[in-house]
Tab-separated table of C-alpha atoms (C1' of nucleotides) in Angstrom:
chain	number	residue	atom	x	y	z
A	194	UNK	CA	4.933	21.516	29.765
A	195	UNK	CA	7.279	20.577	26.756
A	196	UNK	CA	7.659	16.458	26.358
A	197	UNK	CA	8.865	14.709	23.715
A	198	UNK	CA	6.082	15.858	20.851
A	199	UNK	CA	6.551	19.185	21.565
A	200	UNK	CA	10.036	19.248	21.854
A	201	UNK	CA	10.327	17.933	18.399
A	202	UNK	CA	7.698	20.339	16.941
A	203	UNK	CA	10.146	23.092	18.198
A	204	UNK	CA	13.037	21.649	16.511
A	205	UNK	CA	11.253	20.989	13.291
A	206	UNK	CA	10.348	24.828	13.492
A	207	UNK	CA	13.880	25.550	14.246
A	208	UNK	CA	15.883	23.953	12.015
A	209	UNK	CA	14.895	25.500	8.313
A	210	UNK	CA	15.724	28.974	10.486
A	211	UNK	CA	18.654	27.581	11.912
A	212	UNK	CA	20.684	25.563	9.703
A	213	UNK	CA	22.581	26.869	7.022
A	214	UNK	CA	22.294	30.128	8.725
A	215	UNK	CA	24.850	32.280	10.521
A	216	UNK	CA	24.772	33.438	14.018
A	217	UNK	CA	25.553	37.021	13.840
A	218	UNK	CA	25.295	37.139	17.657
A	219	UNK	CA	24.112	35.309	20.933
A	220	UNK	CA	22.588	37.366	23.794
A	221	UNK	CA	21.960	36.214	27.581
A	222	UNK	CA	19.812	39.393	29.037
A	223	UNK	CA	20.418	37.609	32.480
A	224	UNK	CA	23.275	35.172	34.258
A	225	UNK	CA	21.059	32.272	34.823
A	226	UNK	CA	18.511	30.295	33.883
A	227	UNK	CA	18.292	27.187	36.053
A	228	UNK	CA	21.441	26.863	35.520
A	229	UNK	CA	24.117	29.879	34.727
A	230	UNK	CA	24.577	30.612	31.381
A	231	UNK	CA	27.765	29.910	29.919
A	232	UNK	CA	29.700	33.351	29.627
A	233	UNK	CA	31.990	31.680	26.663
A	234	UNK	CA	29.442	30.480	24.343
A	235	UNK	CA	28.731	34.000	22.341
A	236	UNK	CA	32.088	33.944	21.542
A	237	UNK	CA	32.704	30.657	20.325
A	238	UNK	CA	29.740	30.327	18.238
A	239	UNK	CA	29.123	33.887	16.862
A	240	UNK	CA	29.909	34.317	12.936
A	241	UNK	CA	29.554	30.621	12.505
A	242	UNK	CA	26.908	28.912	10.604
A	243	UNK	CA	24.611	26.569	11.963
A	244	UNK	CA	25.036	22.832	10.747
A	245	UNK	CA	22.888	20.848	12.678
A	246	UNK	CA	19.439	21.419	14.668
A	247	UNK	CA	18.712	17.963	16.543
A	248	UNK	CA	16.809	16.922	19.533
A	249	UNK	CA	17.158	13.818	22.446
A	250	UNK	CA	14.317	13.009	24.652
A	251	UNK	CA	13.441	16.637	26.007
A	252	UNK	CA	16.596	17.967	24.989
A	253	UNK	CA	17.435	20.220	22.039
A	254	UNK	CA	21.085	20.380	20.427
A	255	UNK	CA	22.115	23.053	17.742
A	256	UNK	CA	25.655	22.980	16.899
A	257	UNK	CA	27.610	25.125	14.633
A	258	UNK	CA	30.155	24.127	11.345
A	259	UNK	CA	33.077	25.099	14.291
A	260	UNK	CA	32.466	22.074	15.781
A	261	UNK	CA	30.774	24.394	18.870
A	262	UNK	CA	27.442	24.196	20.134
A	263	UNK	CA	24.959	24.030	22.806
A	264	UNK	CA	21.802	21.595	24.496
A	265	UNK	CA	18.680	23.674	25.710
A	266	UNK	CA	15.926	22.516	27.693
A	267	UNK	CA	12.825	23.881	27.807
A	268	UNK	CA	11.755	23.395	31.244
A	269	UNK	CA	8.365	23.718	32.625
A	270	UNK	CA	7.194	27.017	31.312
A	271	UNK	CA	10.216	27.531	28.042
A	272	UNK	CA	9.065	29.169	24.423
A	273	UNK	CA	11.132	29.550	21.663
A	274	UNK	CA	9.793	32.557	19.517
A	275	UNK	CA	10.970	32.819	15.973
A	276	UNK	CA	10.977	36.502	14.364
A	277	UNK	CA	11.127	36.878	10.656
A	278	UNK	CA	13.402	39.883	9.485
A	279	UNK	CA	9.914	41.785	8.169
A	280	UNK	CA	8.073	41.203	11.578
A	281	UNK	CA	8.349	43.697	14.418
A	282	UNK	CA	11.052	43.489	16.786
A	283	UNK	CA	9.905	43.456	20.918
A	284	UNK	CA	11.070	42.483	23.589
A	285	UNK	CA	9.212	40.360	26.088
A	286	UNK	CA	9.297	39.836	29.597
A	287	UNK	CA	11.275	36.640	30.499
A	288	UNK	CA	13.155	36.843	26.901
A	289	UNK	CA	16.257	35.870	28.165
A	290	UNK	CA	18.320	34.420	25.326
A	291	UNK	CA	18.262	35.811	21.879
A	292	UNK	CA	19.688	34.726	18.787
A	293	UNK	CA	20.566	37.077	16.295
A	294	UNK	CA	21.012	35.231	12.900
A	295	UNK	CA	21.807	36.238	9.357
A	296	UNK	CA	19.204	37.620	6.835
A	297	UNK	CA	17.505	39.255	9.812
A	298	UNK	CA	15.941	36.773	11.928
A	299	UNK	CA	16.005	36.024	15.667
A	300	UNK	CA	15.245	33.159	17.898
A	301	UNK	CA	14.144	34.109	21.142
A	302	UNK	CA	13.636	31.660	24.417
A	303	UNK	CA	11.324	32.927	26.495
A	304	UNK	CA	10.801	31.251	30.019
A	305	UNK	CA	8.736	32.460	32.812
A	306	UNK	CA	9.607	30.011	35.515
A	307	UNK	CA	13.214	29.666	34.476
A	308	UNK	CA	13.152	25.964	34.799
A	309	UNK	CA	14.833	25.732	31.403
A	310	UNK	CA	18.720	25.859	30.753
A	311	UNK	CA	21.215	26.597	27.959
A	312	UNK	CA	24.804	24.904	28.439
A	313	UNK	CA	27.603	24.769	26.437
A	314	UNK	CA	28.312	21.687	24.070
A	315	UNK	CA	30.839	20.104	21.772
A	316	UNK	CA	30.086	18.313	18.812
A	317	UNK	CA	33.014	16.106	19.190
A	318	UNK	CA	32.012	14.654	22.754
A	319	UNK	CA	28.200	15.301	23.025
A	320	UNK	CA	27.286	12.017	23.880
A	321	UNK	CA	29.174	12.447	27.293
A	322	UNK	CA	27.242	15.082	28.516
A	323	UNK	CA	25.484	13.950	31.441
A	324	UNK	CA	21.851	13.405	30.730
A	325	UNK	CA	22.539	12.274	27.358
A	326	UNK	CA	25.312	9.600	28.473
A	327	UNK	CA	22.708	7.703	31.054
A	328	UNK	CA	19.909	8.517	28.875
A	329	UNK	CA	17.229	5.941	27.502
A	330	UNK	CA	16.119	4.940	24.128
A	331	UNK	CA	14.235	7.079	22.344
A	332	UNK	CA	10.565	5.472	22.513
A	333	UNK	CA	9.779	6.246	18.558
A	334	UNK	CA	13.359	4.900	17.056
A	335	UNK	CA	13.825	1.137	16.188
A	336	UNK	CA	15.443	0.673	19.458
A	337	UNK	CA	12.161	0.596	21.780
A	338	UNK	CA	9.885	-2.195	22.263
A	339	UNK	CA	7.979	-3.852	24.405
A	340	UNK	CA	11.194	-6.597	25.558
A	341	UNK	CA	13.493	-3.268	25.796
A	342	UNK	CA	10.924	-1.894	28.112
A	343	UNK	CA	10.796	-4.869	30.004
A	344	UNK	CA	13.969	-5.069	30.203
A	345	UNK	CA	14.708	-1.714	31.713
A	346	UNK	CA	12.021	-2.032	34.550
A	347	UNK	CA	13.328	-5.330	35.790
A	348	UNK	CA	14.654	-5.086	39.439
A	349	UNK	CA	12.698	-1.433	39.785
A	350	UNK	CA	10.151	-1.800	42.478
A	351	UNK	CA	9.311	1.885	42.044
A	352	UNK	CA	5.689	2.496	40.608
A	353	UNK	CA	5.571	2.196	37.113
A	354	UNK	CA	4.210	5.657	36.775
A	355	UNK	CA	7.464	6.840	38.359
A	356	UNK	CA	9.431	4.656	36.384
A	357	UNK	CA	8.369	5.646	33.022
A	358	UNK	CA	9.166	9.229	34.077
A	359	UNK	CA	12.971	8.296	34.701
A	360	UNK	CA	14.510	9.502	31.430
A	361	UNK	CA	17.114	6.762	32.261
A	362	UNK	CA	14.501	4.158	31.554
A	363	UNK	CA	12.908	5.908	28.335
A	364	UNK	CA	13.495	9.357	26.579
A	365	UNK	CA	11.418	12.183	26.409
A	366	UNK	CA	8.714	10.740	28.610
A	367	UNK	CA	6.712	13.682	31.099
A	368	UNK	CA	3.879	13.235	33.639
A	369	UNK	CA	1.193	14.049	30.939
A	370	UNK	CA	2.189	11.521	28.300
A	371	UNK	CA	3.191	9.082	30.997
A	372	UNK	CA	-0.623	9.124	32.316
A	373	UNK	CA	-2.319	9.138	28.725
A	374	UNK	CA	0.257	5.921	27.475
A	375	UNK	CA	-0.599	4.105	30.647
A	376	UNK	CA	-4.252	4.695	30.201
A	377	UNK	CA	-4.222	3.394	26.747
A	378	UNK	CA	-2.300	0.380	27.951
A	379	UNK	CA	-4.482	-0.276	30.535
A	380	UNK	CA	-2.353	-0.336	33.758
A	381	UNK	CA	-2.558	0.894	36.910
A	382	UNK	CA	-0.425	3.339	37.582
A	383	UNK	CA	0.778	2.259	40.994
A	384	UNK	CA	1.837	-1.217	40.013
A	385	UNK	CA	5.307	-1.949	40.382
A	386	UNK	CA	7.725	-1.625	37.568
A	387	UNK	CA	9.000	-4.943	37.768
A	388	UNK	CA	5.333	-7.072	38.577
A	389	UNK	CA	4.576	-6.162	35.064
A	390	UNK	CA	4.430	-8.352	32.505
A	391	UNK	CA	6.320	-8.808	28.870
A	392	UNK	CA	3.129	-8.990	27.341
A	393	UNK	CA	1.586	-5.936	28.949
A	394	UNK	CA	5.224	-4.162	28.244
A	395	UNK	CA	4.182	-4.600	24.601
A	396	UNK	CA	0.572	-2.894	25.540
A	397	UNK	CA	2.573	-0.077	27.341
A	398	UNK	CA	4.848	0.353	24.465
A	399	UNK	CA	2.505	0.324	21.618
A	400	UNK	CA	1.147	2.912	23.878
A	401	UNK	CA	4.029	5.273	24.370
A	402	UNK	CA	4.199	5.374	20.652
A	403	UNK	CA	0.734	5.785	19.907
A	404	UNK	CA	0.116	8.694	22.432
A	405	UNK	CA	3.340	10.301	21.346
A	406	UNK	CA	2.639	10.330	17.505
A	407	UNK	CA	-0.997	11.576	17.830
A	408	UNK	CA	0.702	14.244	19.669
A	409	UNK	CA	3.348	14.589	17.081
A	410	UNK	CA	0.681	15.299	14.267
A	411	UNK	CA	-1.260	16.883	16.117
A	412	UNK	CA	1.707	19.444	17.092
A	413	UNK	CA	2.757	19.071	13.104
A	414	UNK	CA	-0.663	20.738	12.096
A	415	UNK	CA	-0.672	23.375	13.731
A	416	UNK	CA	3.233	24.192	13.146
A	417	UNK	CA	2.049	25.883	9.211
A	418	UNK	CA	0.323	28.399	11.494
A	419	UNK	CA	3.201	28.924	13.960
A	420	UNK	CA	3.453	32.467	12.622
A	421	UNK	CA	-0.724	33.193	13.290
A	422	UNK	CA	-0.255	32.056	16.970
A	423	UNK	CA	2.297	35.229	17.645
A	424	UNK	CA	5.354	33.005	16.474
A	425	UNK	CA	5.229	30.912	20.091
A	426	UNK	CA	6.713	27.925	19.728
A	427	UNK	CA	6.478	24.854	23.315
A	428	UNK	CA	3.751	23.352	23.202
A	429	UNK	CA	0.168	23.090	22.109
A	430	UNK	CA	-3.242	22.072	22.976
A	431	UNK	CA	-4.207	18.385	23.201
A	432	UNK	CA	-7.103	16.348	23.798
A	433	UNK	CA	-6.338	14.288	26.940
A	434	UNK	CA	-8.180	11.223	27.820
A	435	UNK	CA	-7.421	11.135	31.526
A	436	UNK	CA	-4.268	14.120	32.029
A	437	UNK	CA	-6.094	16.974	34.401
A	438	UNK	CA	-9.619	14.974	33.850
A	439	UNK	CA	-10.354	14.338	37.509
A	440	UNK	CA	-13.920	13.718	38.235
A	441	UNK	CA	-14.810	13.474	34.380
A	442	UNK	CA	-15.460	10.262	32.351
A	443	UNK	CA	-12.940	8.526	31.071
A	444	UNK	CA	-12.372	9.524	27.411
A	445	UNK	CA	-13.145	5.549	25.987
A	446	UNK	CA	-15.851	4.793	29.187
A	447	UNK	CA	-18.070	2.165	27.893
A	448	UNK	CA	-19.659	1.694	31.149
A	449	UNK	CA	-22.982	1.769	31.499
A	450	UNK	CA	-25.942	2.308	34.346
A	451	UNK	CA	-26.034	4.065	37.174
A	452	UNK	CA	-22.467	3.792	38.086
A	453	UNK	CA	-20.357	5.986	35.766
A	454	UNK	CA	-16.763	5.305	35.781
A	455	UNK	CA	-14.748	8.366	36.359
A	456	UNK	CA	-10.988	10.128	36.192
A	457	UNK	CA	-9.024	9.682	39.685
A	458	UNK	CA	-6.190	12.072	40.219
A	459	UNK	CA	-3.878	10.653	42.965
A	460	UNK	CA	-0.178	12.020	44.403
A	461	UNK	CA	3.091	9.791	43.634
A	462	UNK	CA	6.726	11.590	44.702
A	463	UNK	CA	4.375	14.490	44.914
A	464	UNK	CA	3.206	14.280	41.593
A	465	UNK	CA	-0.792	14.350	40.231
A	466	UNK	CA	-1.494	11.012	38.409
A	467	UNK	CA	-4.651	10.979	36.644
A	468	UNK	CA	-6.370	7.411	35.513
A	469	UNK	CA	-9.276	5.257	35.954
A	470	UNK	CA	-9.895	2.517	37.979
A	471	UNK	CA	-12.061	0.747	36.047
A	472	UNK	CA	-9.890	0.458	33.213
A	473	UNK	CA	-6.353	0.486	34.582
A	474	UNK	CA	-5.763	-2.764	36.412
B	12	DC	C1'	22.641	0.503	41.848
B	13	DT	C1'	17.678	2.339	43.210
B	14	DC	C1'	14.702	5.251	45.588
B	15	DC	C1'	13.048	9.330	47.943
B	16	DT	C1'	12.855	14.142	49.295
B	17	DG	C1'	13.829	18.921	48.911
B	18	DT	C1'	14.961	22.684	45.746
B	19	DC	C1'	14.490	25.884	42.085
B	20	DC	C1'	10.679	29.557	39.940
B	21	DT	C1'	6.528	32.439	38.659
B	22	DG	C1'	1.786	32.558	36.969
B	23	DC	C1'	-2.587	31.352	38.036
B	24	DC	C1'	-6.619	30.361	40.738
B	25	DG	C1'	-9.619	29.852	44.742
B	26	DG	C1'	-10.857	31.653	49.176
B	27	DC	C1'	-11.755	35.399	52.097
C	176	DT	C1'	-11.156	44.638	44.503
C	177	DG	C1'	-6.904	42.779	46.303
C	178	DC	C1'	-4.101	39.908	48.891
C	179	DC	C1'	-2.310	35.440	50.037
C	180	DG	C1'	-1.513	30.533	50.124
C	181	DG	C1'	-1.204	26.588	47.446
C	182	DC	C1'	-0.305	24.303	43.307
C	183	DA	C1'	1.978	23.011	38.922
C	184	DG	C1'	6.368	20.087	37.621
C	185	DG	C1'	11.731	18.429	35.031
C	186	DA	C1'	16.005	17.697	36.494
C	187	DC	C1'	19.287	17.173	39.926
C	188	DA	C1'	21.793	16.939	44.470
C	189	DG	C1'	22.314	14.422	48.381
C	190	DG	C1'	21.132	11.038	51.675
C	191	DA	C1'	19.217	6.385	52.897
DNA sequence: CTCCTGTCCTGCCGGC
DNA sequence: TGCCGGCAGGACAGGA
């Protein structure tokens, strides 16, 4: 599931395709996605070129040099496939937007479950669309520390775990990078947001941005071979230390004798949280 | 405000 | 072998 790292790899992948580039034509082969598509966009945006390929939190923006654009979201289960004019065009099942662009190439987002969405998006008043207007810093910029965090989770007596999912409290944030930063920080997962301390903020957000930029390069390295791996671009293979680990020992377990620590997975708001006990506290 | 629950959707996997 | 139920989860609406 695409989170922040991911996310970003996309646009990185995107944007020398993109920018500069003009979009001959934009296709919906369906009405919806999550959301319906919006009917006006091919219009507005077709035979203009492409002056910007950006991303917030989970979100993607691409806007054009006619001031129109659009956000996409990748969802749960959302690829973006990149064709170069030489390769071989198919069609997939779940394509369901394509880009046509100049010199030949196509951008294609592909999404099974259909949890993703495309809506319309102005360049002028971006900043008001919804998620982006109540949306959180974004936890790699300047503006995201440990006192911001703190900050944010006073008066939230929600687990922490749910709280650092809230994209209102930090951008970009999902339930697998959530579990590995509060691992590495060494909380428990069902503390309350605001029983934890400034100090261990600073833990959790030296954290966030650790677990994020491994992912980051780790995402960056394999982006030179995007073209070997049958042009699929959402996200890639990671080493977790706890995420989808239940049962196993804990990635850093220095415990020793005959009890061996070991991953719990545990439900909150119907969610899998993975950690371990004898390091989260 | 915050918090919680139900909803959307399909691929995959375990059980029989 | 094939069917079926359960599970996965990001964002959001709506109610407490």
């Amino acid at each position: 599931m695409p989170e922040l790292p991911e996310v970003e790899i996309v646009r990185r992948a995107l944007e020398p395709v993109f920018a500069g580039r003009r979009i001959e034509s934009l296709i919906f082969n369906r009405r919806n996605l999550r959301f319906d598509l919006p009917q006006t966009l091919p219009e507005r945006i077709s035979f203009s070129s492409v002056s910007s390929v950006s991303r917030r939190g989970k979100y993607l923006t691409v806007f054009t040099e006619n001031g129109c654009g659009f956000v996409l979201h990748l969802g749960m289960s959302g690829v973006i496939r990149i064709e170069a004019p030489d390769d071989k065009t198919v069609t997939k099942k779940h394509d369901h937007v394509e880009f046509h662009l100049s010199a030949g190439y196509r951008v294609v987002f592909n999404d099974p479950r259909r949890f993703g969405f495309l809506e319309e998006l102005d360049e002028k008043n971006w900043e008001d669309y919804g998620a982006f207007s109540s949306m959180g810093p974004e936890p790699l910029g300047n503006d995201f520390s440990g006192p911001v965090l703190f900050e944010r989770l006073r008066g939230r007596t929600s687990p922490v775990k749910n709280a650092l999912l809230d994209q209102k409290v930090v951008a970009g944030l999902g339930n697998i990078y959530v579990c590995e930063a509060l691992y590495y920080a060494g909380i428990d997962p069902v503390r309350s947001a605001c029983d934890i301390t400034a100090r261990e903020c600073d833990n959790m957000a030296r954290a966030i941005k650790s677990v994020l930029r491994k992912a980051l390069d780790a995402g960056g390295s394999s982006l030179r071979d995007y073209k070997h791996t049958d042009g699929q671009l959402g996200y890639f293979q990671h080493q977790f230390s706890v995420y989808d680990r239940e049962g196993e020992v804990c990635r850093d377990c220095t415990f020793e004798g005959p009890e061996v620590c070991c991953v719990k997975r545990i439900v909150q708001s119907g969610r899998s949280t993975f950690y371990c006990p004898e390091r989260q506290v």
